[in-house]
XYZ file of C-alpha atoms in Angstrom:
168
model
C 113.485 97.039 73.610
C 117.250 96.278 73.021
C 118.816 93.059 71.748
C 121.331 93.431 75.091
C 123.372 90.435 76.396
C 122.907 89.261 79.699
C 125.750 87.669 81.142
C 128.060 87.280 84.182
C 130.384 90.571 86.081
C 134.116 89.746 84.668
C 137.187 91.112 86.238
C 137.488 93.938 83.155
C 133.730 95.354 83.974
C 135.114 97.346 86.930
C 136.244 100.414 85.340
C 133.338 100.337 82.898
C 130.949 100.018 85.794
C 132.510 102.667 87.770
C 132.491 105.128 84.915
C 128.798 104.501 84.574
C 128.147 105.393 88.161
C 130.176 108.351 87.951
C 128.591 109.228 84.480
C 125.120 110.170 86.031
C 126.414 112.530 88.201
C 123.774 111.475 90.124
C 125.812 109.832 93.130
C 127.487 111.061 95.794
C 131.511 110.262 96.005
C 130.736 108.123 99.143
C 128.285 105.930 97.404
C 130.425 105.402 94.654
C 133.273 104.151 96.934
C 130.679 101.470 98.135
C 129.542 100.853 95.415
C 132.756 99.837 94.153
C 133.625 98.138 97.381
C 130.938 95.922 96.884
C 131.736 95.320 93.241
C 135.144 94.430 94.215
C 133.885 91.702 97.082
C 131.930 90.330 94.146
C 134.890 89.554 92.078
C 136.747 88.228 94.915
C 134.352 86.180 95.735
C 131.666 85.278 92.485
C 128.535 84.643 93.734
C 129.082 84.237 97.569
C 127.358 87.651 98.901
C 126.928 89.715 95.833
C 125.232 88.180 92.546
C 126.384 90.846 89.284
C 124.954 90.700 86.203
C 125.848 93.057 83.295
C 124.397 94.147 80.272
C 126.368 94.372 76.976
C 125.112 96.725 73.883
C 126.539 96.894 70.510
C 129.874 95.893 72.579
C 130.125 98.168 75.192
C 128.592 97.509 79.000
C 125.686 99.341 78.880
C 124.623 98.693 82.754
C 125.086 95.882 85.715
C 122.938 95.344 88.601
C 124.291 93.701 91.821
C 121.708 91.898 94.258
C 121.813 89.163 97.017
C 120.831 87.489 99.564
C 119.064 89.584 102.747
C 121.348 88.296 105.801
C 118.795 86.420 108.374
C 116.115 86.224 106.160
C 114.786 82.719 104.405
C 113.214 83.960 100.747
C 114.490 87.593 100.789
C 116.614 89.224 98.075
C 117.830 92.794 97.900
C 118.254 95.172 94.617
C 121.699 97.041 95.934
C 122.659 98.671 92.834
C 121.384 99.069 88.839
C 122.523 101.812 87.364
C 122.897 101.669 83.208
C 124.756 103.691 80.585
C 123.117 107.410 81.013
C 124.120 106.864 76.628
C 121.556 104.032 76.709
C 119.197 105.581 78.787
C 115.659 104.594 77.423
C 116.477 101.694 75.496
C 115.464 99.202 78.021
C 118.679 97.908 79.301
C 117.134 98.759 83.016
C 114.197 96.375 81.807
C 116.252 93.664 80.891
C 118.233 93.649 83.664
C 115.421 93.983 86.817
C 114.117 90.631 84.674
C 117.565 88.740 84.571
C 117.742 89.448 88.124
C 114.168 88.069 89.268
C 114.819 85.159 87.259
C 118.178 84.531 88.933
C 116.239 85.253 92.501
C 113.621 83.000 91.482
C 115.531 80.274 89.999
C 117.167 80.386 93.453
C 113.589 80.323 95.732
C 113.312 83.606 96.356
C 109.801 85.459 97.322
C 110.510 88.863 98.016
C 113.214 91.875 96.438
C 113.357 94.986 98.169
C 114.956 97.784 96.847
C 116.037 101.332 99.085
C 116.448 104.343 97.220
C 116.236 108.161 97.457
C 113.021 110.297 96.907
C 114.992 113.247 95.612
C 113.636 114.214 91.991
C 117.065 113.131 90.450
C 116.335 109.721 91.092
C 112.394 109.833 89.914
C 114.033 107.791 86.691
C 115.126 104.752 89.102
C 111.992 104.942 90.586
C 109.625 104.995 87.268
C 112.030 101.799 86.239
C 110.768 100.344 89.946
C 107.845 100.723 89.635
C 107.301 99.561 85.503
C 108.738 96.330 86.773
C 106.022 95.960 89.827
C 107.800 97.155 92.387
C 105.411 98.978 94.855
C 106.232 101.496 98.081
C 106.319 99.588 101.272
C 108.140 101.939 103.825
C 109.136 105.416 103.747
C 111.549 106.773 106.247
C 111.296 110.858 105.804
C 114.979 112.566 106.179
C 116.546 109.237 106.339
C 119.622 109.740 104.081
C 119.479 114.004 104.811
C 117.058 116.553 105.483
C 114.582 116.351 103.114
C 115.769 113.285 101.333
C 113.651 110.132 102.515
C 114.589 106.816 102.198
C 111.814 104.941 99.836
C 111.797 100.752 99.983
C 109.996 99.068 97.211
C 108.890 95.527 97.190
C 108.213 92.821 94.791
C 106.728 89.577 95.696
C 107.686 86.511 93.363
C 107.609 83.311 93.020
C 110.188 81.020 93.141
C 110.663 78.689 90.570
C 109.605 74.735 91.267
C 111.553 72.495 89.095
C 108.970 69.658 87.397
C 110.209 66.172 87.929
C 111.479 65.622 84.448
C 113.720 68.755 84.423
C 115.749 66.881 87.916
């Protein structure tokens, strides 16, 4: 596994980030404008809606993942985006950061991440990653996104994390 640094999105990490996404060649122009529309609402406003953390390798990002919040739900958290360095593929940045982020959803009493994503073959990688970190299928919606192109929802049950008395 890699020695990657875990921290916080910064204001600089947008182009990075963006050149990531557009670096698989795996997403649609359309996804990458929301993508970055989100990513721009999260450095407006840190931590309100969208919760980014980013991975650093040997100095370079390597890979983010954005979560938050599901609106009108007590305990529920959803994955919106991961995507990592298609350079650092395989070196268990994805790993590292699926872990930072149930830790920050437990740390803040979450129970449940959900995650939608594509069942075309192009994303089977995203999927394997899922699924490694105990993600399992809970809904599929067949032709959801296009014809032929369901939409998959994973879940992951956690639990949250109860401070003991001496760490208040």
């Amino acid at each position: 596994m890699t020695s990657a640094r875990i921290r916080h999105l910064i204001p600089a990490d947008r182009t990075p980030i963006e050149n990531i996404l557009r670096g698989w060649g795996n997403f649609r122009e359309d996804e990458i404008v929301v993508a970055m529309e989100v990513l721009d609402e999260a450095i407006r406003r840190p931590e309100q809606d969208y919760h980014v953390l980013c991975a650093e390798f040997r100095g370079r990002l390597a890979g983010y993942v954005c979560f938050g919040r599901i609106p009108l739900t007590l305990h529920n958290w959803d994955l919106y985006w991961i995507a990592v360095d298609h350079r650092q593929g395989r070196l268990g940045v994805g790993t590292l950061l699926m872990e930072a982020m149930e830790g920050e959803v437990r740390r803040q009493g979450g129970r449940g991440i959900f995650i939608d994503t594509s069942s075309l073959a192009s994303y089977a990688p995203a999927r394997g990653l899922y699924e490694k970190n105990g993600f399992r299928v809970a809904a599929q919606f067949p032709d959801f996104y296009r014809d032929g192109d369901a939409r998959i929802v994973y879940r992951k049950e956690v639990t949250p994390h109860v401070p003991h008395p001496q760490d208040l």
